[in-house]
Short mmCIF file of C-alpha atoms in Angstrom, two decimals:
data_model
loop_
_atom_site.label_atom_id
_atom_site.label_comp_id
_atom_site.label_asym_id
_atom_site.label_seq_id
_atom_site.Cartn_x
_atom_site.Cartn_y
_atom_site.Cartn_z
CA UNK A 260 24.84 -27.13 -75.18
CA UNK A 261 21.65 -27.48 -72.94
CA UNK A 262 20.32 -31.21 -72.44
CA UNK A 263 16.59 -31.39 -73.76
CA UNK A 264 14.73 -32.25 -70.48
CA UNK A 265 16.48 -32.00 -66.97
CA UNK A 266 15.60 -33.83 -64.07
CA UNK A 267 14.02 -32.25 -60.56
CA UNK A 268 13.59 -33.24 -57.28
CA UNK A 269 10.53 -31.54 -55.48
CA UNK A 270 11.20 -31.46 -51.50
CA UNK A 271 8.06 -33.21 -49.64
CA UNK A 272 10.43 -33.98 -46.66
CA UNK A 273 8.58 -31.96 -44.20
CA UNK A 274 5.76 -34.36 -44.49
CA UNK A 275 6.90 -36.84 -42.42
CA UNK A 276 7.87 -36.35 -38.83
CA UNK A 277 10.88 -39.14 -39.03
CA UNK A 278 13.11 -37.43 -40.85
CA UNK A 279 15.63 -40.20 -40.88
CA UNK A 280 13.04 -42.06 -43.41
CA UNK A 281 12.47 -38.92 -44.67
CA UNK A 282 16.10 -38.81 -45.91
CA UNK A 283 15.98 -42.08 -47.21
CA UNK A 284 13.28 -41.84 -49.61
CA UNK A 285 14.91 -38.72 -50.80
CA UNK A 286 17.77 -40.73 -51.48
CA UNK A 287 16.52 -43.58 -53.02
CA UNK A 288 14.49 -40.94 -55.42
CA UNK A 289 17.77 -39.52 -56.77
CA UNK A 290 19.50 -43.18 -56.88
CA UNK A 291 16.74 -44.18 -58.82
CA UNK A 292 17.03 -41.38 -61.36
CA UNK A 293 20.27 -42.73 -62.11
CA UNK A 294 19.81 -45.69 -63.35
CA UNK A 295 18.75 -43.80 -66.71
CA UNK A 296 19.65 -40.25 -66.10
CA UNK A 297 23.27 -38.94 -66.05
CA UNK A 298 23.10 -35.31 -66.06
CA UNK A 299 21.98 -32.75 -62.99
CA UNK A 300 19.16 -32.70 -60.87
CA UNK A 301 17.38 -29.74 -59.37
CA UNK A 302 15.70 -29.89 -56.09
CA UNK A 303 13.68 -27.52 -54.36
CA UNK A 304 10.64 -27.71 -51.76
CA UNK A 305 8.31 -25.11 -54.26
CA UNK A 306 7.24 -26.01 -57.40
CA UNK A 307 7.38 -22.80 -58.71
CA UNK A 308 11.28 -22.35 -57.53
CA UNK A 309 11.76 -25.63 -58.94
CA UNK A 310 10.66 -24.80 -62.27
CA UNK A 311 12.78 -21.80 -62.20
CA UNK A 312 15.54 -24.05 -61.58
CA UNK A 313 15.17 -26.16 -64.53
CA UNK A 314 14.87 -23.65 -66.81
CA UNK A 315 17.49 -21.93 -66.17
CA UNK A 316 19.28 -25.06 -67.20
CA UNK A 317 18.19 -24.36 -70.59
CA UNK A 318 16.04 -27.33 -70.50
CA UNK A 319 13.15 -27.77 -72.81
CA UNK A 320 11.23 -30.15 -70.30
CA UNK A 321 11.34 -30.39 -66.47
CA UNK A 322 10.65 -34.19 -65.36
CA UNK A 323 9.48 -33.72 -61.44
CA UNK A 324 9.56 -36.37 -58.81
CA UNK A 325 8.60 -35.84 -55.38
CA UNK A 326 11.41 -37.40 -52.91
CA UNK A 327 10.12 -40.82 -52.53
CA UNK A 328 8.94 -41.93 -56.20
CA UNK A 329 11.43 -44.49 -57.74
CA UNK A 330 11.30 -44.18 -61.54
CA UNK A 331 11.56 -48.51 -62.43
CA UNK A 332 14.19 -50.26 -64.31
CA UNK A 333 14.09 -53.68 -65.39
CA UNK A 334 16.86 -56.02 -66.16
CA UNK A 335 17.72 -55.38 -69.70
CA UNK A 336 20.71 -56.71 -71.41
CA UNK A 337 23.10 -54.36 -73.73
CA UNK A 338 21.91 -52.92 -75.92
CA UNK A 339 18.12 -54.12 -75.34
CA UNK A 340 15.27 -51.35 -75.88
CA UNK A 341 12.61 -50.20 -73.69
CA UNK A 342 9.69 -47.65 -72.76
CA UNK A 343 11.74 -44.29 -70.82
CA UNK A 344 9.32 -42.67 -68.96
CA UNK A 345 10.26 -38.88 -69.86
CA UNK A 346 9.64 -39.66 -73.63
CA UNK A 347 6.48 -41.28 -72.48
CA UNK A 348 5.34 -38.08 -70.39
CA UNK A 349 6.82 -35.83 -73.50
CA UNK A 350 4.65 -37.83 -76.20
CA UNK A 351 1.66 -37.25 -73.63
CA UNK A 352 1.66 -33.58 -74.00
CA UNK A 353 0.50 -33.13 -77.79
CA UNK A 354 1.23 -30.06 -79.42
CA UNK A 355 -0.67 -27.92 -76.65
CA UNK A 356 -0.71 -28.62 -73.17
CA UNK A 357 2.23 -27.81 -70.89
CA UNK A 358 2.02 -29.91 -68.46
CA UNK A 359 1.06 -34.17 -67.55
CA UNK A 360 0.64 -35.74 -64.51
CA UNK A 361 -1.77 -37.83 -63.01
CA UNK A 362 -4.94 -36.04 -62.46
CA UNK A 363 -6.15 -36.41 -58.65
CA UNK A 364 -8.01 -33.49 -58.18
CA UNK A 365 -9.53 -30.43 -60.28
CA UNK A 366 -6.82 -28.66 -61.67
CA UNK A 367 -4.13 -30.64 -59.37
CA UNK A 368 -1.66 -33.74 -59.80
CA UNK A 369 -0.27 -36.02 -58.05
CA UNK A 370 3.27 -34.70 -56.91
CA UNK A 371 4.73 -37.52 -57.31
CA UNK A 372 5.59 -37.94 -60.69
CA UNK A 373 5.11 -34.84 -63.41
CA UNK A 374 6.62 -32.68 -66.47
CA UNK A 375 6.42 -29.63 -67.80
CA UNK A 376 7.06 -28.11 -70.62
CA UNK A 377 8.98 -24.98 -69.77
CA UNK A 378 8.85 -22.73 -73.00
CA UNK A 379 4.67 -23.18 -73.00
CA UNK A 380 4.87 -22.75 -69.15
CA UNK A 381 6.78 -19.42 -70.15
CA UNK A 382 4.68 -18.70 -72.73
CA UNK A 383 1.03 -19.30 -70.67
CA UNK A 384 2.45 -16.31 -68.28
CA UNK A 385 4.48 -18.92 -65.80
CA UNK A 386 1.21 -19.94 -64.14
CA UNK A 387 1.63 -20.26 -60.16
CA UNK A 388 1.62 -24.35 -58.89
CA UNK A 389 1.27 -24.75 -55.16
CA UNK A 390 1.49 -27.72 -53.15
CA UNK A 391 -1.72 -28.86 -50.91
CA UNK A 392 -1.51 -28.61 -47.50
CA UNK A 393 -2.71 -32.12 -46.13
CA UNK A 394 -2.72 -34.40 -49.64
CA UNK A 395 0.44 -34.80 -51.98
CA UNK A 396 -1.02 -32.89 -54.59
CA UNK A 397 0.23 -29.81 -56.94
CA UNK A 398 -2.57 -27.29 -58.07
CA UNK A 399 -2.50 -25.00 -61.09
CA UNK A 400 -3.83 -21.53 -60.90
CA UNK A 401 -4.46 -22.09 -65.04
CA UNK A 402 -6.08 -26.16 -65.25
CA UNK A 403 -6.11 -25.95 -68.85
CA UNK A 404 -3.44 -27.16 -71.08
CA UNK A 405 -3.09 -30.04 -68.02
CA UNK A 406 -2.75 -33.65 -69.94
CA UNK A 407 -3.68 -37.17 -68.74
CA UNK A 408 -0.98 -39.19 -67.53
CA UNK A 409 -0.41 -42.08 -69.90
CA UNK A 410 -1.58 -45.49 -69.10
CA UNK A 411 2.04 -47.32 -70.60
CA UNK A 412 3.96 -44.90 -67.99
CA UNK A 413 1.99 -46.11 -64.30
CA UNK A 414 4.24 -49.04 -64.30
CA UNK A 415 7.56 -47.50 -65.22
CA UNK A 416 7.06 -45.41 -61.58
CA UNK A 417 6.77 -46.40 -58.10
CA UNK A 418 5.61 -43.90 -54.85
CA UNK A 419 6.97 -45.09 -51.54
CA UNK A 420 4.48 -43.44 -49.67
CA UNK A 421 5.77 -43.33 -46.59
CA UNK A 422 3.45 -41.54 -44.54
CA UNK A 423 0.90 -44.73 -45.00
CA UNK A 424 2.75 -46.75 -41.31
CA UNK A 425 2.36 -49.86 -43.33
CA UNK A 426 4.97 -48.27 -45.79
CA UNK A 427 7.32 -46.84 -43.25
CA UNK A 428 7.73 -50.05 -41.35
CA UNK A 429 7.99 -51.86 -45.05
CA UNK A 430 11.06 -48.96 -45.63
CA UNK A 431 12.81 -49.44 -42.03
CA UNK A 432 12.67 -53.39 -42.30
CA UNK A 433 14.52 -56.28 -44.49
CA UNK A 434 12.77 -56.61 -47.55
CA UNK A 435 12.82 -60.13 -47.63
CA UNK A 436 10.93 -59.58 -43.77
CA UNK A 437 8.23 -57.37 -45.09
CA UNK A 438 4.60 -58.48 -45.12
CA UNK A 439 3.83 -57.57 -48.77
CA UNK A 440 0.38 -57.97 -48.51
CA UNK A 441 0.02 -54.89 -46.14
CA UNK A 442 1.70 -52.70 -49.11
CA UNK A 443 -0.73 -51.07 -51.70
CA UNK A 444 -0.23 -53.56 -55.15
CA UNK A 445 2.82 -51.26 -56.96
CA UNK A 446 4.61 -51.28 -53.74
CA UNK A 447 4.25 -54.48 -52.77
CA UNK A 448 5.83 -55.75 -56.64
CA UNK A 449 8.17 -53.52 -55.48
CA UNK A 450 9.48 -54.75 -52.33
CA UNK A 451 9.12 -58.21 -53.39
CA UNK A 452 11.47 -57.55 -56.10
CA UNK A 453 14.14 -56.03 -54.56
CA UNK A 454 14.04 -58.25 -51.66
CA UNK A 455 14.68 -61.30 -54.53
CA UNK A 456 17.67 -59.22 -56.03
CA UNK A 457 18.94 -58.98 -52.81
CA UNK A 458 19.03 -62.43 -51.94
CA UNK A 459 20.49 -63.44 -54.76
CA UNK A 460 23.47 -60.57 -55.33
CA UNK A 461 26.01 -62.69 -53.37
CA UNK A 462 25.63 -65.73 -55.45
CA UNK A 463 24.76 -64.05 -58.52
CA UNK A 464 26.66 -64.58 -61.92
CA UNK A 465 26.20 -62.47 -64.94
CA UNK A 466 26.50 -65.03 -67.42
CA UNK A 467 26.52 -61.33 -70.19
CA UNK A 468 27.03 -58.08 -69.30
CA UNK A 469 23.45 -55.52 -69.21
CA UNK A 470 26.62 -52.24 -70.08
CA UNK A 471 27.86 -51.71 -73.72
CA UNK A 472 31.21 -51.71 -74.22
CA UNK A 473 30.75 -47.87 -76.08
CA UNK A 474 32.97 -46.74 -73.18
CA UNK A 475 35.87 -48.19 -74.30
CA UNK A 476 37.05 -45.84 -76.44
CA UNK A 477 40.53 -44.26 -75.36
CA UNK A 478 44.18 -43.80 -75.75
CA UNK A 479 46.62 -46.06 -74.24
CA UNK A 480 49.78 -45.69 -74.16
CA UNK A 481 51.12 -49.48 -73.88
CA UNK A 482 49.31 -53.17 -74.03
CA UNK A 483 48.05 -54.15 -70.56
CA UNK A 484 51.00 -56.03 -68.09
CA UNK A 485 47.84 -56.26 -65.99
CA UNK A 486 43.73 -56.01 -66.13
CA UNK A 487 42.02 -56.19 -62.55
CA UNK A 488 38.24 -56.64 -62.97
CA UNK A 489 34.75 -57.84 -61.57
CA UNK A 490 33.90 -61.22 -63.29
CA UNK A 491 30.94 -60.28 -65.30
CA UNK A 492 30.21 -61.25 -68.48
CA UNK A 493 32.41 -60.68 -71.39
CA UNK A 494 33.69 -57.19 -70.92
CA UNK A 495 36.75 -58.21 -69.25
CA UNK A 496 37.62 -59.50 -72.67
CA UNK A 497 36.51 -56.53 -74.51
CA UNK A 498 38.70 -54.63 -72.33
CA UNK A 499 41.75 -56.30 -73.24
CA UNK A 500 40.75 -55.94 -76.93
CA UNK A 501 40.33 -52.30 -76.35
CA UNK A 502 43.91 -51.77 -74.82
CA UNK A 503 46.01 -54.46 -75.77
CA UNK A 504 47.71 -57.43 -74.16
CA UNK A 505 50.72 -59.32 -74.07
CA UNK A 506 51.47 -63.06 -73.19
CA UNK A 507 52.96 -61.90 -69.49
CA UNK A 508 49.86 -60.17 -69.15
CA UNK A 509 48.23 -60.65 -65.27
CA UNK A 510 44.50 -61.21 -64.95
CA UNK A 511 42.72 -60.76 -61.56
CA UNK A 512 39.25 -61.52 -61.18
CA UNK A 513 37.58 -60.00 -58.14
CA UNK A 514 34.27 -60.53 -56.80
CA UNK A 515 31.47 -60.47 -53.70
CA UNK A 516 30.05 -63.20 -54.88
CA UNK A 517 31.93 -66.71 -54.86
CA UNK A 518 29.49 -67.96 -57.26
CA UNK A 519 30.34 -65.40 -60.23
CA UNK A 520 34.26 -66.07 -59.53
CA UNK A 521 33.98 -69.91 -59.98
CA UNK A 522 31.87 -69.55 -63.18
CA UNK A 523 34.45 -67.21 -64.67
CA UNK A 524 37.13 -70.03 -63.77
CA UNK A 525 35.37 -72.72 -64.80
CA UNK A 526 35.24 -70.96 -68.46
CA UNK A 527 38.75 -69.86 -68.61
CA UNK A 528 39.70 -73.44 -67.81
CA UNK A 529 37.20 -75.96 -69.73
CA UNK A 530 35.27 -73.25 -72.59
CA UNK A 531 36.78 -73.06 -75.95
CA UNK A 532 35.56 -69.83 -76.63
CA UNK A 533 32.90 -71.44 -79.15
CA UNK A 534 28.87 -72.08 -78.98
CA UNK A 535 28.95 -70.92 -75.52
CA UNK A 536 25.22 -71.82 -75.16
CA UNK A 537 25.70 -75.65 -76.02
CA UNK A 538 28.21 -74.95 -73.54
CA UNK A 539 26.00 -73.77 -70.72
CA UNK A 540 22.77 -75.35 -71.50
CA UNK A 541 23.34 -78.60 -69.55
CA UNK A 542 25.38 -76.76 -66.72
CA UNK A 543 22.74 -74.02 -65.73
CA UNK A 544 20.21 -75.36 -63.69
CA UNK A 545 18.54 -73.46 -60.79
CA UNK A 546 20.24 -74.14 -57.15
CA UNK A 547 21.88 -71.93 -55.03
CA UNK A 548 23.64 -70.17 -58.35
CA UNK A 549 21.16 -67.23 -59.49
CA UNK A 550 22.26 -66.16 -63.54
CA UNK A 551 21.37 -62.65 -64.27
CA UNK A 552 18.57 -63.28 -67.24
CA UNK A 553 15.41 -62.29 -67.71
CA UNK A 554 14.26 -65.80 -68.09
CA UNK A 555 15.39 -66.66 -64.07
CA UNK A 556 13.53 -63.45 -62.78
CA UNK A 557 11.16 -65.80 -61.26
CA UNK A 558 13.69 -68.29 -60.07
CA UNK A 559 13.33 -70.55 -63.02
CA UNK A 560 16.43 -72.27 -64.89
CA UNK A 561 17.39 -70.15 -67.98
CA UNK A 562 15.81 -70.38 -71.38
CA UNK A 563 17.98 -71.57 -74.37
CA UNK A 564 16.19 -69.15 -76.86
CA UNK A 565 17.47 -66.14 -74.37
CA UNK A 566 20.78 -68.12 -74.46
CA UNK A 567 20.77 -67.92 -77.87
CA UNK A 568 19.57 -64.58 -78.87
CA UNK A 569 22.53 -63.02 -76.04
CA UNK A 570 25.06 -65.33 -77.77
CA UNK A 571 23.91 -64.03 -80.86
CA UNK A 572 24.08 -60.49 -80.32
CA UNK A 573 27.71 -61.01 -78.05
CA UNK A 574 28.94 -62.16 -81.75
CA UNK A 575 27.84 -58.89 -83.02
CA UNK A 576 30.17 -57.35 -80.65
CA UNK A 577 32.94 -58.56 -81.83
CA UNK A 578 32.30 -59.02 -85.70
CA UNK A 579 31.65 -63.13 -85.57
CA UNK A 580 31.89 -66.42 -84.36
CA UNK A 581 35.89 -66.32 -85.59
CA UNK A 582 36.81 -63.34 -84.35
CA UNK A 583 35.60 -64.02 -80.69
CA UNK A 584 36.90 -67.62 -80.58
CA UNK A 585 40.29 -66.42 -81.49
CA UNK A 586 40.62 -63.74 -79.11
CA UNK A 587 39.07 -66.00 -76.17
CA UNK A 588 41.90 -68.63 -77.32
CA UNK A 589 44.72 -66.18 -76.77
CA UNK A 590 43.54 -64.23 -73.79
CA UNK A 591 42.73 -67.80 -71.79
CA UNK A 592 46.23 -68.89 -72.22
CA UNK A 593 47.09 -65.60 -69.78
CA UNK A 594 47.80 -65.68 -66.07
CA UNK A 595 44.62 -65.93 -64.43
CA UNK A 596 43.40 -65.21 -60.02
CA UNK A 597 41.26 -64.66 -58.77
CA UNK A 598 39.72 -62.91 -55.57
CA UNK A 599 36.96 -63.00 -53.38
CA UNK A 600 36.61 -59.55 -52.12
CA UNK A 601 33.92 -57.00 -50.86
CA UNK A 602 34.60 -53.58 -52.42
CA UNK A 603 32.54 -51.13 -50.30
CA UNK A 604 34.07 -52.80 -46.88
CA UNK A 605 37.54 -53.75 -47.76
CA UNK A 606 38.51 -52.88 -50.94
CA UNK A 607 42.56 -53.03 -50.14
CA UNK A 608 42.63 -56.65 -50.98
CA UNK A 609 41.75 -56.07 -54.50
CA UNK A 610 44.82 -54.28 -55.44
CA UNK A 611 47.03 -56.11 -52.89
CA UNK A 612 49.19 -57.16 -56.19
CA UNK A 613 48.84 -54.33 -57.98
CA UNK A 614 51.96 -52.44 -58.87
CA UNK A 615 52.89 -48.90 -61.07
CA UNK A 616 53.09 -51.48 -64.09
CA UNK A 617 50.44 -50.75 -67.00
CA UNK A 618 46.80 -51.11 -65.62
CA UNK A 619 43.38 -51.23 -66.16
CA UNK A 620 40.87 -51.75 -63.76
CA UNK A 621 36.84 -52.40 -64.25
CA UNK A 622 34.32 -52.14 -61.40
CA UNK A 623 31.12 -51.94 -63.21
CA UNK A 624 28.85 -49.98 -61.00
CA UNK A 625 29.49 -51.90 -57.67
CA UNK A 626 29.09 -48.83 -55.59
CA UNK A 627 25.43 -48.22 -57.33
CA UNK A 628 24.27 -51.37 -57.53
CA UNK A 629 20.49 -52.49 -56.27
CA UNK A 630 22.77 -54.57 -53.29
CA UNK A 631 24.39 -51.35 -52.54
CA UNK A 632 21.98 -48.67 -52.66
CA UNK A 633 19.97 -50.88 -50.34
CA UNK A 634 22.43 -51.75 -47.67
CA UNK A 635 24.52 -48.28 -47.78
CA UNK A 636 23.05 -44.71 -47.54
CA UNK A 637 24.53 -42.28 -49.97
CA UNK A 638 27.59 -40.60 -47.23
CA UNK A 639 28.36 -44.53 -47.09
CA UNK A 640 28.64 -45.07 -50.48
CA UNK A 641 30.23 -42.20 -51.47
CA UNK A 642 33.31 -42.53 -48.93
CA UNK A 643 33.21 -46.25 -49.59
CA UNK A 644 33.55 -45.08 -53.19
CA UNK A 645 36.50 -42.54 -52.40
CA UNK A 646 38.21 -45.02 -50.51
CA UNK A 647 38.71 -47.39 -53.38
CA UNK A 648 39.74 -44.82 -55.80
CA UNK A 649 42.38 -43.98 -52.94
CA UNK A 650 43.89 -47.49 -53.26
CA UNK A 651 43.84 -47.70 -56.74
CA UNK A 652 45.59 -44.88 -57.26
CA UNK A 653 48.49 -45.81 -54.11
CA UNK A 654 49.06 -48.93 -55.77
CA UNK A 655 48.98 -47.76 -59.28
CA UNK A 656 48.69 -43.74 -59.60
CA UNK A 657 48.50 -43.96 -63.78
CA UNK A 658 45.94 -46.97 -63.63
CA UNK A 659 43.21 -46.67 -66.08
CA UNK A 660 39.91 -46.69 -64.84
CA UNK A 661 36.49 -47.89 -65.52
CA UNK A 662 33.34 -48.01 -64.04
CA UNK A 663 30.75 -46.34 -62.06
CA UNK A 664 31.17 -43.97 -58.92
CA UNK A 665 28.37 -43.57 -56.12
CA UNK A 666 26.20 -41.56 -58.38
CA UNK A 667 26.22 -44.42 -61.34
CA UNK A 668 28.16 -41.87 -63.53
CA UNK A 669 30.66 -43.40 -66.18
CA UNK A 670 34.04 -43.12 -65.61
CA UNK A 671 35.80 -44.37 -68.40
CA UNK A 672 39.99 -43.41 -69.50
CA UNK A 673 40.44 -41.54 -66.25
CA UNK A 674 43.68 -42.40 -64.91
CA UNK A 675 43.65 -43.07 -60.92
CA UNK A 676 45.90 -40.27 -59.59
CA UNK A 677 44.19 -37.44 -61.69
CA UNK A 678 41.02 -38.62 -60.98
CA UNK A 679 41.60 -39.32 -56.96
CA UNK A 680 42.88 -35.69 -56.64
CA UNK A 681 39.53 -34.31 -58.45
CA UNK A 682 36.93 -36.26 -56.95
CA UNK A 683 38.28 -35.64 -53.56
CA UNK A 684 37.84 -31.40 -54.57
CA UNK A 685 34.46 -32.19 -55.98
CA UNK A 686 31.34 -30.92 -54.34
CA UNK A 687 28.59 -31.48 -56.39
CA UNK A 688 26.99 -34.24 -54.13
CA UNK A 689 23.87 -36.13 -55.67
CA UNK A 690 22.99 -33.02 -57.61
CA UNK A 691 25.79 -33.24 -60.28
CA UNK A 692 27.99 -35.99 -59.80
CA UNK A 693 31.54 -35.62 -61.34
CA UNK A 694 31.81 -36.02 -64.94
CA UNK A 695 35.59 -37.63 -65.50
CA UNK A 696 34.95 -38.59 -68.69
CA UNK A 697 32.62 -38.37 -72.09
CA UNK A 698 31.27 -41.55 -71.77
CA UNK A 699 27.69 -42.25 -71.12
CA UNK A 700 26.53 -45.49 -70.09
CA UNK A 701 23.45 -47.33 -68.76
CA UNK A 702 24.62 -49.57 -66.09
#
């Protein structure tokens, strides 16, 4: 079945002469994507090759970014709704026009950001696009049927710009190092952003987790003898719901950050699985502990209504107040460690106790994450990736895994042998990551 809209990545590379930074931005424009976009991307350096691309996808809609726009996400717990840009840019389009973008020029758009839709391109004749020579523009042999870019959608998209030298140097440098003031406005948000999630990623906690717990759906074969798994929110626990436990069964909590790995002790040890807001309220204020919320983007302490409404909807999960409380009760009284460990440089000592016994194993997306799509380029990650999986599946080869890969894809019921052997055959780079499973999730 073809997906509605496919994603593309138009080629602008030649424009800059550093094609080190040119490489970057290209790869920060497809890690981007992924943050809300599982499926394959196209990439070409002519529009009108590009196009053809997408449509022989069997896509209805072509979203085009030119390698060095970021498409934004925000923080946004499970479950949470927001704005996507594509349906944004889709709405935009009426019932006539076939293409939106933002208008920079007579009959031209900015190449950053644009869609099409392919069956009235097709049907208008397939009119010819062409990129300009010295600006980053797109022009349209046919200028009608060319719609406005919507207001709502500016913010959900960021260009890098990295031919302005202001931009490049911001790009080469630290973020936390960058003079934000020499950035045009969007960029500068930008940069001032990301250099405050990357600050605080080492002594982060997520107090809830911002995946659903859809992709725990799958066949096992036994109850758990032992679960090895990030300490983040409560999807440890839905984990052992999902497969079963027993009273031998081993926890181990591993973590970068020291901070998330003490909170996750302190509740296994002092929480009674109840109110979990009363609970936290007098032990959350701001210091060197950041907690994941939207209410402490700013650096502010948490608010108790966000407390509240995430406790509240955490119930939901789990079908009450009762139901959560009595599984918390049993699963506390398990074996608990936990282990300070950083998985794109050393992730052996993860798994150091891990035997062939029966295993799951939860990662989140630590090999996508803002912290590591920063700090790593793609290769990086992706053999930093491949490495873990390697362990795993030595210590364990029928572990069950779950989490992201290098490409943010879901990987959920794969078991680590199988999975080890097929990603190490795969070749589908950026482009079309592996899909290992049917699970599709929005880390």
């Amino acid at each position: 079945m073809s997906a509605r809209f496919v994603y593309a990545v138009l080629d602008v590379r030649d424009r800059l002469a550093d094609r080190d930074l040119a490489d970057r931005c290209r790869e920060l424009t497809f890690a981007w994507s992924r943050w809300s976009y599982p499926g394959a991307i196209v990439e070409h350096a002519d529009p009108n090759a590009l196009l053809v691309l997408a449509a022989m996808r069997g896509a209805r809609y072509v979203f085009v970014q030119a390698s060095g726009h970021l498409v934004v996400e925000t923080l946004r717990p499970k479950d949470a709704q927001a704005p996507e840009l594509v349906e944004l840019l889709i709405r935009a389009l009426g019932e006539r026009d076939w293409l939106v973008g933002r208008i920079d020029a007579p009959g031209a758009v900015r190449d950053g950001c644009w869609l099409v839709d392919l069956d009235r391109w097709h049907a208008r004749g397939r009119p010819r696009l062409s990129r300009d020579a010295t600006r980053p523009l797109v022009a349209c042999d046919d200028a009608s049927g060319i719609a406005a870019f919507p207001e709502a959608a500016l913010k959900l998209g960021r260009e890098l710009e990295p031919e302005r030298a202001a931009h490049a140097d911001a790009l080469r440098a630290e973020p936390d190092r960058v003079d934000t003031s020499a950035l045009a406005p969007d960029l500068g948000t930008f940069v001032a952003s990301l250099a405050r999630t990357l600050d605080r990623s080492r002594r982060g906690v997520f107090v809830w987790n911002l995946e659903r717990y859809d992709d725990l759906v799958f066949a096992v074969d036994e109850p758990l003898d032992a679960l090895y798994t990030v300490a983040a929110g409560f999807k440890p626990d839905a984990i052992l719901r999902a497969c079963g436990f027993h009273d031998r069964t081993r926890v181990v909590f591993f973590d970068y950050s020291e901070s998330a790995l003490a909170f996750r002790r302190q509740l296994v040890e002092e929480w009674d699985g109840r109110d979990l807001p009363a609970y936290l309220w007098p032990r959350l204020a701001p210091g060197d502990v950041h907690y994941w919320l939207r209410s402490t983007v700013h650096g502010g302490a948490p608010t108790r209504d966000e407390l509240d409404t995430l406790w509240a909807r955490e119930l939901d999960d789990w079908g009450g107040a009762d139901a959560f409380a009595g599984h918390w009760a049993a699963t506390r009284r398990l074996e608990h460690r936990y282990v300070s460990v950083d998985l794109l440089n050393a992730p052996e000592h993860a798994v150091e106790t891990m035997t062939h016994e029966a295993t799951a194993v939860w990662w989140s997306n630590a090999f996508s994450s803002v912290y590591s799509l920063w700090n790593w380029r793609y290769a990086e990650r992706t053999q930093a990736y491949a490495r873990w999986i390697r362990a795993v599946a030595h210590k364990s080869p029928n572990a069950l895994l779950i989490g992201a890969d290098a490409d943010n894809t879901a990987i959920a019921g794969a078991r680590a042998a199988d999975y080890a052997a097929r990603l190490a055959a795969w070749r589908g780079g950026m482009h079309e990551p592996l899909r290992a499973s049917a699970a599709t999730l929005r880390f």
